[in-house]
Structures are given as C-alpha cells and as structure tokens.
Short mmCIF file of C-alpha atoms and ligand atoms in Angstrom, two decimals:
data_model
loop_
_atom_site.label_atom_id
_atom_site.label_comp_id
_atom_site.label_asym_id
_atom_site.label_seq_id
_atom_site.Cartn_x
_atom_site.Cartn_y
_atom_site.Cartn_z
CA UNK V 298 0.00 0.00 0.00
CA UNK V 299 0.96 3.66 -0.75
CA UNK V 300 2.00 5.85 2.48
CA UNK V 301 2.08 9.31 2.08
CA UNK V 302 4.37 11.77 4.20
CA UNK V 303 5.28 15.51 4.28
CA UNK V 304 8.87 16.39 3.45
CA UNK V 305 9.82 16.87 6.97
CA UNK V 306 8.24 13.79 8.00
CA UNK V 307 10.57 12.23 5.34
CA UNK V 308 13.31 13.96 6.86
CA UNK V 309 13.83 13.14 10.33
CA UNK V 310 11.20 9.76 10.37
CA UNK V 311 7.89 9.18 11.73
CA UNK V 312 5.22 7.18 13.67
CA UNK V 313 2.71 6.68 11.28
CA UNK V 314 -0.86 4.52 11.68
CA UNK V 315 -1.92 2.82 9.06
CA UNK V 316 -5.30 0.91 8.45
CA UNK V 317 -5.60 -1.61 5.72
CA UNK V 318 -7.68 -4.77 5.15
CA UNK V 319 -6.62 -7.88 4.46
CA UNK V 320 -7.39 -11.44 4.51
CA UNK V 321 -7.17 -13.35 8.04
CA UNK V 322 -8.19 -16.66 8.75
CA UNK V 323 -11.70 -16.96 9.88
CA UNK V 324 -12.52 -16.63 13.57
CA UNK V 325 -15.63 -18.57 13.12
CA UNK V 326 -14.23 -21.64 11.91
CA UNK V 327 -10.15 -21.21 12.85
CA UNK V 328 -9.89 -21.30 8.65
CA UNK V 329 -11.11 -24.70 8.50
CA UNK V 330 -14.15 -23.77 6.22
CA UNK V 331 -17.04 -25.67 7.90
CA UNK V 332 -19.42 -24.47 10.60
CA UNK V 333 -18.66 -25.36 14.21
CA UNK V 334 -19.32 -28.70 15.30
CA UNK V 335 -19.98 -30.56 12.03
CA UNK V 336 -16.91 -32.32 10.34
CA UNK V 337 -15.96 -32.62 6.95
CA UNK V 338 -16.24 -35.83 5.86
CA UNK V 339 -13.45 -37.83 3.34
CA UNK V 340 -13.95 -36.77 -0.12
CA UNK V 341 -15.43 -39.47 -1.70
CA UNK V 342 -13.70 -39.00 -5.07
CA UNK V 343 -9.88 -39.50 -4.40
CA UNK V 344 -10.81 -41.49 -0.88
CA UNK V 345 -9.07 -38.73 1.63
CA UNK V 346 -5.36 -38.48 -0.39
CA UNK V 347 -6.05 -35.22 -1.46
CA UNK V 348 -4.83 -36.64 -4.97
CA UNK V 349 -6.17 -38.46 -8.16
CA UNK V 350 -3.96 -40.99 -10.91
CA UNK V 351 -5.13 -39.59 -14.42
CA UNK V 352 -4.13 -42.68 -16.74
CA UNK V 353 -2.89 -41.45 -20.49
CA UNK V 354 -2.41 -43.12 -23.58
CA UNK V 355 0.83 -41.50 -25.31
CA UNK V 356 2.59 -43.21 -27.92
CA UNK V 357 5.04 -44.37 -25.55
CA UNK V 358 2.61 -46.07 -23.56
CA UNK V 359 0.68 -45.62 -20.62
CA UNK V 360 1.70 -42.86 -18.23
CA UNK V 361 0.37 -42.31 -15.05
CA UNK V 362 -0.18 -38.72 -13.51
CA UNK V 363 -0.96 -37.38 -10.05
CA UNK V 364 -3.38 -34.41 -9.46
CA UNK V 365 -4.90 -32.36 -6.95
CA UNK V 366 -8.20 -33.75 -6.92
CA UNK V 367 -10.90 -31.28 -7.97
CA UNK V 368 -13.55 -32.18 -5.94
CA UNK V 369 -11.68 -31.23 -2.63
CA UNK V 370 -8.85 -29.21 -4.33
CA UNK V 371 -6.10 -31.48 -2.43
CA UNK V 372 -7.31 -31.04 1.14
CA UNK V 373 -8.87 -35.10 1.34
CA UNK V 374 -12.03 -33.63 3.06
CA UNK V 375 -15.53 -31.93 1.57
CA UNK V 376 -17.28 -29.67 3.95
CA UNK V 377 -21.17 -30.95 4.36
CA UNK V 378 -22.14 -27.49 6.17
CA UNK V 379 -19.95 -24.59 5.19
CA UNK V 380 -18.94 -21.75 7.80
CA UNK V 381 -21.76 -19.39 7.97
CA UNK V 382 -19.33 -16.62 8.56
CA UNK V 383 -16.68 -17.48 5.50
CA UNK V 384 -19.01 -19.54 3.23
CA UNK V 385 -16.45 -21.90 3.43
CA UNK V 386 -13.50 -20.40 2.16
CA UNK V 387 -11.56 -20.07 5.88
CA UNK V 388 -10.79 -16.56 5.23
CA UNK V 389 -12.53 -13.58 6.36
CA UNK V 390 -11.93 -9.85 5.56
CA UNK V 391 -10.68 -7.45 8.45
CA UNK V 392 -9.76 -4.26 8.80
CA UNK V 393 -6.33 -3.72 10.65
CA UNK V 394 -4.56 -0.73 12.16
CA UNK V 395 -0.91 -0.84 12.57
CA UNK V 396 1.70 1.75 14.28
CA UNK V 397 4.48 1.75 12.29
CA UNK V 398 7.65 3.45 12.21
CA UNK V 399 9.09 5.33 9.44
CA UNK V 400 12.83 5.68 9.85
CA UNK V 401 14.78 9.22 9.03
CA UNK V 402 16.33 9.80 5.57
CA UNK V 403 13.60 7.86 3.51
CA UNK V 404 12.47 9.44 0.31
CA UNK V 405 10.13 9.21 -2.27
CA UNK V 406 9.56 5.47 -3.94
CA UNK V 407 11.11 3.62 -1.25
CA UNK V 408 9.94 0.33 0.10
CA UNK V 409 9.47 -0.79 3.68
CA UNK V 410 8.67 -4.44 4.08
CA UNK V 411 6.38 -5.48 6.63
CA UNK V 412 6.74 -9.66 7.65
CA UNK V 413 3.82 -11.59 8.63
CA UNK V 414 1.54 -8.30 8.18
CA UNK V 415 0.01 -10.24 4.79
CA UNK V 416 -2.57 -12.04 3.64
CA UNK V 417 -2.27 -15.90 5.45
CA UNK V 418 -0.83 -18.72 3.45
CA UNK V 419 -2.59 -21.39 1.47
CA UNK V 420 -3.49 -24.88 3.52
CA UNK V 421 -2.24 -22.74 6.62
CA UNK V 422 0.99 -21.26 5.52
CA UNK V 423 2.81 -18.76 6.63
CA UNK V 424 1.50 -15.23 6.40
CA UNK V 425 2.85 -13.18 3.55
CA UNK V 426 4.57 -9.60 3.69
CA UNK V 427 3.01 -5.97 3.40
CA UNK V 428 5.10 -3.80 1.44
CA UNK V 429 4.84 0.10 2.05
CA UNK V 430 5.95 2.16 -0.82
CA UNK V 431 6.47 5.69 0.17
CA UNK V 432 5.32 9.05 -1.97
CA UNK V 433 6.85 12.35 -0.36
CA UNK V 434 4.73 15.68 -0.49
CA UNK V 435 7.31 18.56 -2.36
CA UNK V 436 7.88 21.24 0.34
CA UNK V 437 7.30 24.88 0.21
CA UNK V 438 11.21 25.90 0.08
CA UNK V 439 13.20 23.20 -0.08
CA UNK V 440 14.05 20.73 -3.02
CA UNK V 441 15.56 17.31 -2.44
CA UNK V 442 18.88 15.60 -4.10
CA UNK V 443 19.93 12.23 -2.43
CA UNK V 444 20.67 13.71 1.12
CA UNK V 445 21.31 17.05 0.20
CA UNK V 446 18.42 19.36 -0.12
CA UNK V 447 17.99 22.80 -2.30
CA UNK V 448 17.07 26.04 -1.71
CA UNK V 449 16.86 29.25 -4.29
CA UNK V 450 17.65 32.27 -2.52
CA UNK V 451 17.02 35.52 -3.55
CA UNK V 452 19.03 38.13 -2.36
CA UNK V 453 18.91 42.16 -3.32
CA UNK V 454 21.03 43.68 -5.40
CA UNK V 455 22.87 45.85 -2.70
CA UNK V 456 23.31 42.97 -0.62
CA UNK V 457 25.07 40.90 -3.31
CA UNK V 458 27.20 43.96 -3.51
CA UNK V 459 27.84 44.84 -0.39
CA UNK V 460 28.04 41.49 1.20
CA UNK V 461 25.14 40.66 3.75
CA UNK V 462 24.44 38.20 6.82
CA UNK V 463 20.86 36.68 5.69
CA UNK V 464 18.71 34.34 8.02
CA UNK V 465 18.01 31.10 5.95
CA UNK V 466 15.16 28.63 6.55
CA UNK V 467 16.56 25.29 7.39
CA UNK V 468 14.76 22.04 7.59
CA UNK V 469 15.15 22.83 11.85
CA UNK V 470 14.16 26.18 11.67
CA UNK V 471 16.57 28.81 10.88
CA UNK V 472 19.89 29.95 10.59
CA UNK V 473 22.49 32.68 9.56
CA UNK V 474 24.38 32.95 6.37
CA UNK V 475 27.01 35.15 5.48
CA UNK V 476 27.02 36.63 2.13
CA UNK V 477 30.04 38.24 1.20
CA UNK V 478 30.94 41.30 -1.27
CA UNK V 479 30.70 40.88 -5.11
CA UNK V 480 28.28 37.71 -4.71
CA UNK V 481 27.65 36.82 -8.10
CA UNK V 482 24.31 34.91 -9.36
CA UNK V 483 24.10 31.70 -9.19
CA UNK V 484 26.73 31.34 -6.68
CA UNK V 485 26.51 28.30 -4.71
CA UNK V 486 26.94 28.00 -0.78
CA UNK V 487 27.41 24.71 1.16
CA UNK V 488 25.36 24.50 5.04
CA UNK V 489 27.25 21.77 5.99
CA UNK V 490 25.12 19.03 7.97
CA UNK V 491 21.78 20.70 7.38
CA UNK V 492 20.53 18.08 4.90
CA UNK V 493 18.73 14.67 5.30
CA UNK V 494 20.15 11.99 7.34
CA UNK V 495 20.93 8.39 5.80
CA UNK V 496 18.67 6.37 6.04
CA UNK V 497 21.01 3.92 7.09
CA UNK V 498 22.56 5.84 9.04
CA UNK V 499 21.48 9.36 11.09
CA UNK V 500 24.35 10.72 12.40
CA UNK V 501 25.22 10.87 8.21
CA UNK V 502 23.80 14.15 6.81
CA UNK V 503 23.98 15.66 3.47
CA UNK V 504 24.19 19.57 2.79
CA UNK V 505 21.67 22.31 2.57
CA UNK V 506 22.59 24.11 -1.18
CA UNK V 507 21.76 27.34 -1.36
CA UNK V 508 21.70 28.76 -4.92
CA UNK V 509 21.73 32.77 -4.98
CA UNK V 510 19.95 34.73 -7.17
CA UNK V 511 20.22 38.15 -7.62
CA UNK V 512 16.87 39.79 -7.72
CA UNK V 513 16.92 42.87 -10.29
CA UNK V 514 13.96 45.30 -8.06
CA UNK V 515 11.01 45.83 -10.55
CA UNK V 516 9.13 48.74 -8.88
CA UNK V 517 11.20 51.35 -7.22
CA UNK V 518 10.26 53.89 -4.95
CA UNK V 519 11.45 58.09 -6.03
CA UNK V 520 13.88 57.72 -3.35
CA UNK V 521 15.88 54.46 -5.19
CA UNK V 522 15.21 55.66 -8.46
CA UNK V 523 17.35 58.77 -7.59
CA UNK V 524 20.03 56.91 -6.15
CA UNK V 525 20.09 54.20 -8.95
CA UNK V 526 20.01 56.69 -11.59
CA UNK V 527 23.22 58.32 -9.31
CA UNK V 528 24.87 55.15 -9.56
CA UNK V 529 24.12 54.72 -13.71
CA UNK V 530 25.69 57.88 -13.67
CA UNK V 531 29.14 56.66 -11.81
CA UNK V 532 29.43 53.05 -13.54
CA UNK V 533 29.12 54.52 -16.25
CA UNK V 534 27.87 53.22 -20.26
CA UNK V 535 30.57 50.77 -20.97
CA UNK V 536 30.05 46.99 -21.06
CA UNK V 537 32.39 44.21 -21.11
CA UNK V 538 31.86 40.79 -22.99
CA UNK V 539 32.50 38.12 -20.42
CA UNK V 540 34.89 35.32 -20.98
CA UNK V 541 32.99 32.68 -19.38
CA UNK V 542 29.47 32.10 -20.73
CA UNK V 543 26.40 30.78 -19.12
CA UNK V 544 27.18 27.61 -20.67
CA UNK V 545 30.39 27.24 -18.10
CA UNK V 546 28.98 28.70 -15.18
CA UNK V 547 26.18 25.95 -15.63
CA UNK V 548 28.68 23.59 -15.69
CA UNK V 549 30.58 24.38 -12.80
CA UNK V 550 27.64 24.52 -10.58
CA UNK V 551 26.15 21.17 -11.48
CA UNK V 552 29.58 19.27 -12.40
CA UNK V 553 30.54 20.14 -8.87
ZN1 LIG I 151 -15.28 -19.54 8.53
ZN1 LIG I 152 -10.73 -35.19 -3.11
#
C-alpha cells in the first residue's frame, strides 16, 4: 500500500498509523471452512489423499499422472455445512490498524517491508509480507537531491554587492548565512550538515545548497530611483563581454 508523508516527516522519520484490510483466517471456523461442530467428511472422489492418478495413452505407452483432486482441491475432506461466517472459504476480511515506524532519511519510492503483516498462506501457511511504498509531499522551500536538499535564494542587489548576513530557513528552523561582497548569481553555498540523514545511518547528513539569485527590483520607490540613476551615472555606459558564458557557469555549478 501507498503511504504518504510531508517532506519533513521524510526527513527526520515518523510514527505513522496505518489501516488496511486484508485477509485473516476466519474466527468462526479457525480457517477450517465448515461451521462449528460438524466435520468434513473424506472426499469421496480420491478417498481422503487429497490426490487423483489420471491414466494417459501416449505413444510411448501408458503414463500415469498425479493431481490435486478437484472435488476437494487437495485437502482429502468436503465440507457438508460450510462456515456461515466465511461460506467456506476459511478466510474472512478485516480491517487492521498498525503503528508503524518510518525511519529518518527515507524518500520518495522507497519500500518498507512489513513480515507476517500479509494475507495468510494457502493450507495454513505462513502469512505473507506488506510492502509500504512511500510518496513524499514537495515542500514549500526546499528541493531534495539524495541527502542534500535545495534552496533558491534571492538576495537584493545591494546585498550581493555589499556582502550581507541573511537568516536562511533550514529544515530545523533557521539559521544565519554570510554573504560576502561581489556575490555573483548563481553562486553556490554549502550549510554543511543541514541536509537529510541516511537512512542507514542518522548521524550521516547531506548539505543544505543554497543557490543565490540576484533579484533585479522591478518597482522602485522616487527615493531608489534617484540613487540608482546616481549610480548609472558613476558606472558609467561601458560593457564588457564576459569570458565565461552561461554555458560554463552551468557547468561548474552542477559538475561540482
Ligand atoms: Zn469460517
Ligand atoms: Zn478429493
């Protein structure tokens, strides 16, 4: 069955209740198939042995198969008065709520196998497995790679300038992050530790990546207009070609 989780419940692992149905053997008649103090009696057509010869004439001869027999599909006994509860089939359908725990670091797609939580085995087997296959809700901020997770910051113009200590969300809340002078776009900045723990092991934690943008303002007040059009005036008209292109700042952001 699908189990779905938030992002942070993803993150740092969860107690989750989940309520399924599934097959269990019938309480009525312990899975047996016939009501409560009759018996089955011995199958009258392969005499109790559960299986019948089938003689066939091949060109090599006679051969001689065994077969369940299908009058009591290999169990030896007919019931005379089925289980009122199963109609005879042993089995009866039940609802079933389980607390189960999700561990830290798991992510979307993966698998978490639950033994003995399935449907009961034929002729009183062994009950099967549940598998839980987990789907992740995206969160608000944050994007997920591995055990690192993403963020796109955007930061003013005069901070990316002028260098800038900005509070960051974090998957625990917040934290600080010093932007220094001359921050280009695009530039990427390591939190080390802030990511999602292994799911093999916690203490292991990927990164938060924080990818800065530099937001160009689209509505100015009078005030910044005056001082924007100041600084036009003191950079100046001339432009430079650059000697690295998009093309190899994309690379070295996602090569590294
Ligand atoms: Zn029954
Ligand atoms: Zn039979």
């Amino acid at each position: 069955m699908q189990v779905s989780l938030t992002f942070e419940e993803a993150v740092f692992g969860v107690e989750k209740e989940i309520e399924f149905s599934r097959d269990e053997t019938c309480s009525r008649c312990s899975g047996k198939g016939a009501e409560p103090g009759t018996t089955p009696l011995r199958c009258t057509t392969c005499n109790g042995q559960g299986e019948v010869r089938q003689v066939r004439q091949t060109f090599l001869g006679q051969m001689v198969q065994t077969a369940p027999c299908p009058t009591c599909s290999g169990r030896g006994e007919t019931i005379a008065s089925p289980c009122t509860t199963c109609r005879g089939a042993g089995l009866e359908r039940k609802k079933v709520k389980k607390k189960v725990q999700i561990p830290a670091g798991v992510d979307v797609g993966t698998q978490i196998r639950l033994n003995g939580e399935g449907a009961p085995g034929e002729n009183g087997g062994p009950q099967g497995s549940l598998f839980l296959v987990l789907d992740v809700k995206p969160h608000k901020f944050f994007k997920r790679r591995d055990q690192d997770v993403i963020l796109n910051l955007d930061i003013n113009i005069a901070q990316a300038v002028l260098g800038a200590e900005v509070t960051i969300p974090t998957l625990e809340g917040e934290d600080k992050l010093k932007i220094p002078s001359g921050t280009q776009p695009g530039k990427v900045f390591h939190v080390r530790g802030k990511g999602v723990p292994h799911v093999r092991n916690k203490n292991q934690r990927g990164d938060e990546i924080v990818i800065v943008n530099v937001a160009v303002p689209t509505k100015l007040t009078k005030e910044q207009k005056e001082l924007f059009e100041k600084l036009a005036e003191s950079l100046g008209t001339t432009v430079k070609p650059q000697a690295k292109g998009f093309l190899d700042w994309l690379n070295e952001t996602l090569g590294g």
